[in-house]
Tab-separated table of C-alpha atoms in Angstrom:
chain	number	residue	atom	x	y	z
K	1	MET	CA	11.737	0.094	1.474
K	2	LEU	CA	8.217	0.238	0.095
K	3	GLU	CA	9.497	1.261	-3.329
K	4	GLN	CA	11.515	-1.946	-3.542
K	5	ASP	CA	8.849	-4.175	-2.011
K	6	PHE	CA	6.245	-3.060	-4.526
K	7	GLY	CA	8.603	-3.436	-7.475
K	8	VAL	CA	7.369	-0.223	-9.077
K	9	ASN	CA	8.740	3.254	-9.497
K	10	ARG	CA	7.518	5.794	-6.941
K	11	ARG	CA	8.557	9.382	-7.120
K	12	ARG	CA	9.375	11.162	-3.933
K	13	GLY	CA	7.705	14.447	-3.137
K	14	PRO	CA	9.485	17.778	-3.294
K	15	VAL	CA	10.519	17.426	0.347
K	16	GLY	CA	12.089	13.976	0.055
K	17	SER	CA	14.467	12.075	-2.155
K	18	LEU	CA	15.430	8.488	-2.785
K	19	GLU	CA	19.036	9.661	-2.919
K	20	ARG	CA	20.370	10.269	0.605
K	21	PRO	CA	23.791	11.749	1.417
K	22	ALA	CA	26.306	9.093	2.479
K	23	GLY	CA	27.635	9.373	5.999
K	24	ALA	CA	25.087	11.956	7.098
K	25	LEU	CA	21.518	12.003	8.309
K	26	ALA	CA	19.001	12.653	5.597
K	27	ALA	CA	17.051	15.863	5.472
K	28	ALA	CA	14.138	16.198	7.869
K	29	ARG	CA	11.520	13.479	7.516
K	30	PRO	CA	8.968	14.318	4.808
K	31	PRO	CA	5.434	15.353	5.673
K	32	VAL	CA	3.107	12.491	6.479
K	33	VAL	CA	0.541	14.084	4.138
K	34	GLN	CA	1.377	16.380	1.227
K	35	MET	CA	-1.191	17.266	-1.423
K	36	VAL	CA	-0.589	19.670	-4.297
K	37	GLY	CA	-3.413	20.843	-6.563
K	38	VAL	CA	-5.678	17.882	-5.741
K	39	ASN	CA	-9.114	17.746	-7.333
K	40	LYS	CA	-11.806	15.092	-7.075
K	41	VAL	CA	-14.583	14.769	-9.649
K	42	HIS	CA	-17.339	12.144	-9.397
K	43	PRO	CA	-18.945	11.108	-12.685
K	44	LEU	CA	-22.745	11.170	-12.696
K	45	PRO	CA	-25.256	9.900	-15.252
K	46	GLU	CA	-26.125	13.494	-16.201
K	47	GLY	CA	-22.579	14.843	-16.069
K	48	SER	CA	-20.192	15.151	-13.125
K	49	PHE	CA	-19.862	16.599	-9.640
K	50	GLN	CA	-16.662	18.170	-8.381
K	51	ALA	CA	-16.232	17.342	-4.677
K	52	LEU	CA	-12.794	18.916	-4.105
K	53	TYR	CA	-11.057	21.878	-5.731
K	54	ASP	CA	-7.278	22.533	-5.833
K	55	ILE	CA	-6.420	21.132	-2.424
K	56	ASP	CA	-2.961	22.051	-1.133
K	57	LEU	CA	-2.390	20.404	2.243
K	58	VAL	CA	0.635	19.518	4.372
K	59	ILE	CA	0.474	17.574	7.653
K	60	GLN	CA	3.813	17.151	9.390
K	61	PRO	CA	4.952	14.123	11.433
K	62	GLY	CA	3.603	14.248	14.960
K	63	GLU	CA	0.827	16.746	14.217
K	64	TYR	CA	-2.684	16.344	15.620
K	65	CYS	CA	-5.129	17.840	13.113
K	66	ALA	CA	-8.907	17.979	12.849
K	67	ILE	CA	-10.653	18.234	9.490
K	68	MET	CA	-13.956	19.957	10.104
K	69	GLY	CA	-16.905	20.856	7.939
K	70	PRO	CA	-20.658	20.396	7.567
K	71	SER	CA	-22.310	17.608	5.643
K	72	GLY	CA	-21.562	17.961	1.938
K	73	SER	CA	-18.477	20.099	2.524
K	74	GLY	CA	-16.077	17.561	1.031
K	75	LYS	CA	-14.433	16.496	4.284
K	76	SER	CA	-15.348	12.822	3.802
K	77	THR	CA	-13.979	12.868	0.246
K	78	LEU	CA	-10.789	14.432	1.569
K	79	MET	CA	-10.571	11.756	4.266
K	80	ASN	CA	-10.940	9.018	1.645
K	81	LEU	CA	-8.083	10.490	-0.371
K	82	ILE	CA	-5.827	10.902	2.677
K	83	GLY	CA	-6.598	7.325	3.687
K	84	CYS	CA	-5.826	5.976	0.183
K	85	LEU	CA	-9.397	4.699	-0.076
K	86	ASP	CA	-9.778	6.694	-3.296
K	87	ARG	CA	-7.574	8.446	-5.843
K	88	PRO	CA	-7.554	12.121	-6.856
K	89	SER	CA	-8.887	12.986	-10.290
K	90	SER	CA	-5.922	15.310	-10.743
K	91	GLY	CA	-3.106	16.722	-8.665
K	92	ARG	CA	-0.471	14.866	-6.653
K	93	TYR	CA	-0.447	13.246	-3.206
K	94	TRP	CA	2.531	11.979	-1.224
K	95	LEU	CA	1.996	9.858	1.886
K	96	ASP	CA	5.088	9.768	4.074
K	97	GLY	CA	7.191	10.820	1.082
K	98	VAL	CA	5.815	8.221	-1.360
K	99	GLU	CA	3.644	9.424	-4.227
K	100	VAL	CA	0.404	7.466	-4.040
K	101	SER	CA	-1.707	9.400	-6.558
K	102	THR	CA	-1.442	6.785	-9.310
K	103	LEU	CA	-0.857	3.521	-7.449
K	104	THR	CA	-2.673	0.310	-8.328
K	105	ASP	CA	-5.418	-1.017	-6.046
K	106	GLY	CA	-3.045	-3.671	-4.719
K	107	ASP	CA	-0.358	-1.156	-3.884
K	108	LEU	CA	-2.888	1.131	-2.186
K	109	ALA	CA	-4.096	-1.806	-0.056
K	110	HIS	CA	-0.503	-2.484	0.962
K	111	ILE	CA	0.026	1.199	1.823
K	112	ARG	CA	-3.146	1.239	3.930
K	113	ASN	CA	-2.066	-1.851	5.848
K	114	GLN	CA	1.476	-0.612	6.469
K	115	LYS	CA	1.154	3.138	6.902
K	116	ILE	CA	-2.391	4.046	7.996
K	117	GLY	CA	-4.485	3.067	11.005
K	118	PHE	CA	-8.220	3.668	10.702
K	119	VAL	CA	-10.742	4.404	13.454
K	120	PHE	CA	-14.416	4.723	12.439
K	121	GLN	CA	-17.599	5.893	14.123
K	122	GLN	CA	-18.892	2.305	14.033
K	123	PHE	CA	-16.265	0.073	15.571
K	124	HIS	CA	-16.252	-2.669	12.903
K	125	LEU	CA	-15.136	-5.377	15.310
K	126	LEU	CA	-15.809	-8.989	14.393
K	127	PRO	CA	-18.293	-10.255	17.029
K	128	VAL	CA	-17.008	-13.831	17.073
K	129	LEU	CA	-13.444	-12.775	17.870
K	130	THR	CA	-11.998	-11.660	21.205
K	131	ALA	CA	-10.477	-8.237	21.658
K	132	LEU	CA	-7.039	-9.776	21.241
K	133	GLU	CA	-8.019	-11.600	18.050
K	134	ASN	CA	-9.603	-8.455	16.569
K	135	VAL	CA	-6.421	-6.489	17.160
K	136	MET	CA	-4.316	-9.272	15.647
K	137	LEU	CA	-6.130	-9.080	12.289
K	138	PRO	CA	-4.015	-6.351	10.597
K	139	LEU	CA	-0.874	-8.209	11.624
K	140	ALA	CA	-2.224	-11.428	10.117
K	141	TYR	CA	-2.915	-9.602	6.842
K	142	ALA	CA	0.667	-8.266	6.940
K	143	GLY	CA	2.056	-11.791	7.270
K	144	ILE	CA	3.446	-11.369	10.798
K	145	PRO	CA	4.095	-14.705	12.565
K	146	GLU	CA	1.350	-15.588	15.057
K	147	PRO	CA	3.482	-15.411	18.236
K	148	GLU	CA	4.492	-11.853	17.309
K	149	GLN	CA	0.892	-11.041	16.411
K	150	ARG	CA	-0.244	-11.994	19.916
K	151	GLN	CA	2.566	-10.131	21.624
K	152	ARG	CA	2.030	-6.904	19.676
K	153	ALA	CA	-1.773	-7.076	19.975
K	154	LYS	CA	-1.491	-7.547	23.729
K	155	GLN	CA	0.859	-4.556	23.971
K	156	ALA	CA	-1.536	-2.401	21.909
K	157	LEU	CA	-4.484	-3.317	24.130
K	158	GLU	CA	-2.439	-2.545	27.227
K	159	GLN	CA	-1.512	0.800	25.642
K	160	VAL	CA	-5.202	1.751	25.420
K	161	GLY	CA	-5.961	0.508	28.938
K	162	LEU	CA	-7.568	-2.835	28.085
K	163	GLY	CA	-4.913	-5.252	29.269
K	164	SER	CA	-7.538	-7.007	31.424
K	165	LYS	CA	-10.029	-7.435	28.556
K	166	LEU	CA	-7.932	-9.467	26.092
K	167	HIS	CA	-10.314	-12.396	25.887
K	168	GLN	CA	-13.617	-10.543	25.986
K	169	ARG	CA	-15.760	-10.455	22.855
K	170	PRO	CA	-17.263	-7.145	21.635
K	171	ALA	CA	-20.707	-7.918	23.089
K	172	GLN	CA	-19.071	-8.159	26.535
K	173	LEU	CA	-17.534	-4.678	26.241
K	174	SER	CA	-19.002	-1.197	26.601
K	175	GLY	CA	-19.115	1.173	23.632
K	176	GLY	CA	-16.056	3.038	24.893
K	177	GLN	CA	-14.164	-0.169	25.402
K	178	GLN	CA	-15.061	-1.329	21.890
K	179	GLN	CA	-13.735	1.939	20.475
K	180	ARG	CA	-10.524	1.429	22.453
K	181	VAL	CA	-10.190	-2.028	20.884
K	182	ALA	CA	-10.669	-0.387	17.479
K	183	ILE	CA	-7.946	2.159	18.314
K	184	ALA	CA	-5.606	-0.636	19.452
K	185	ARG	CA	-6.252	-2.399	16.135
K	186	ALA	CA	-5.463	0.862	14.327
K	187	ILE	CA	-2.088	1.360	16.017
K	188	VAL	CA	-0.889	-2.250	16.232
K	189	ASN	CA	0.891	-2.028	12.866
K	190	ARG	CA	2.726	1.109	14.063
K	191	PRO	CA	1.303	3.282	11.281
K	192	GLN	CA	2.660	6.634	10.149
K	193	LEU	CA	-0.846	8.079	10.332
K	194	LEU	CA	-3.870	7.451	12.551
K	195	LEU	CA	-7.002	8.554	10.661
K	196	ALA	CA	-10.217	8.768	12.692
K	197	ASP	CA	-13.648	9.410	11.140
K	198	GLU	CA	-16.188	10.788	13.646
K	199	PRO	CA	-14.593	8.604	16.363
K	200	THR	CA	-16.895	9.824	19.146
K	201	GLY	CA	-20.105	9.928	17.104
K	202	ALA	CA	-21.519	6.689	18.541
K	203	LEU	CA	-20.502	7.449	22.146
K	204	ASP	CA	-21.993	9.440	25.004
K	205	SER	CA	-20.199	12.653	25.975
K	206	HIS	CA	-18.300	11.140	28.920
K	207	THR	CA	-17.021	8.162	26.909
K	208	GLY	CA	-16.274	10.424	23.970
K	209	GLN	CA	-14.069	12.548	26.200
K	210	GLU	CA	-12.222	9.420	27.306
K	211	VAL	CA	-11.473	8.654	23.656
K	212	LEU	CA	-10.206	12.205	23.114
K	213	ASN	CA	-7.995	11.821	26.206
K	214	LEU	CA	-6.596	8.633	24.686
K	215	PHE	CA	-5.900	10.442	21.404
K	216	ALA	CA	-4.017	13.101	23.386
K	217	GLU	CA	-1.888	10.367	24.994
K	218	LEU	CA	-1.142	8.783	21.623
K	219	HIS	CA	-0.261	12.185	20.195
K	220	GLY	CA	2.081	12.692	23.133
K	221	GLN	CA	3.838	9.496	22.082
K	222	GLY	CA	4.523	10.977	18.634
K	223	ILE	CA	1.679	9.466	16.587
K	224	THR	CA	0.395	11.657	13.747
K	225	LEU	CA	-3.371	12.035	14.142
K	226	VAL	CA	-6.040	13.294	11.752
K	227	VAL	CA	-9.613	13.366	13.068
K	228	VAL	CA	-12.515	14.074	10.706
K	229	THR	CA	-15.489	15.609	12.517
K	230	HIS	CA	-18.368	18.042	12.379
K	231	ASP	CA	-18.180	18.512	16.189
K	232	LEU	CA	-16.343	21.677	17.269
K	233	GLU	CA	-15.558	20.279	20.719
K	234	VAL	CA	-13.835	17.267	19.147
K	235	ALA	CA	-11.977	19.492	16.687
K	236	GLN	CA	-10.753	21.818	19.442
K	237	ALA	CA	-8.902	18.926	21.062
K	238	ALA	CA	-6.506	18.974	18.092
K	239	GLN	CA	-3.490	21.231	17.534
K	240	ARG	CA	-4.809	22.511	14.226
K	241	ILE	CA	-8.244	22.713	12.660
K	242	ILE	CA	-8.492	22.382	8.872
K	243	ARG	CA	-11.860	23.704	7.761
K	244	VAL	CA	-13.517	22.476	4.573
K	245	GLY	CA	-16.409	24.125	2.798
K	246	ASP	CA	-17.865	23.661	-0.674
K	247	GLY	CA	-14.951	21.386	-1.616
K	248	ARG	CA	-12.245	23.913	-0.701
K	249	LEU	CA	-9.912	24.393	2.249
K	250	LEU	CA	-10.992	27.428	4.244
K	251	GLY	CA	-8.131	27.463	6.728
């Protein structure tokens, strides 16, 4: 359990409990994302700027959601909080039933490695490494033995249709193929949440649609997906659109 591994006390959210009934299945799995009254304030030299106001948000296991809003709406701040890249100024946030609002930087890094897969607009692949080696990186950080790293990375690349490109470096791959490598890297640790920030922004429309088709396949396999976008066409591929404006959820 993460609570034991970290050696610190983590309170479960209102939908989960550390105490489970003996001899029976526990209650339904907690939401992957649950925020209650979350605010985010950025200090500025001349005062402060409030980026998010009283966010209440629940994303259930297996959902495919899009967070949509214009520039300056707060969607990127919300993404950073969901991805444990930042902490709320106030309010509470549970990720897969574990309260992460007040974790240390080290614990947040562990959570990100174990529970969240990230896909960005820019692929962030290391140019000197092959596709296989790039996908192995999160497993190396998690301390997985190298033979298992290779096996799982190969399986992830096959899952995204790149089983024949294992030993190609990024410069030898198209933009769409590089994004598929990035998606394989994001899912290789079997995360509870796949978080994608403008994943088609650097791609042409045809290749972008291929990435959305891949997301649909991954969603069909039970992966929880959250895509952050300003593009309505990308958002409409999701089950649910969460609109953000002026730091508030609009629906």
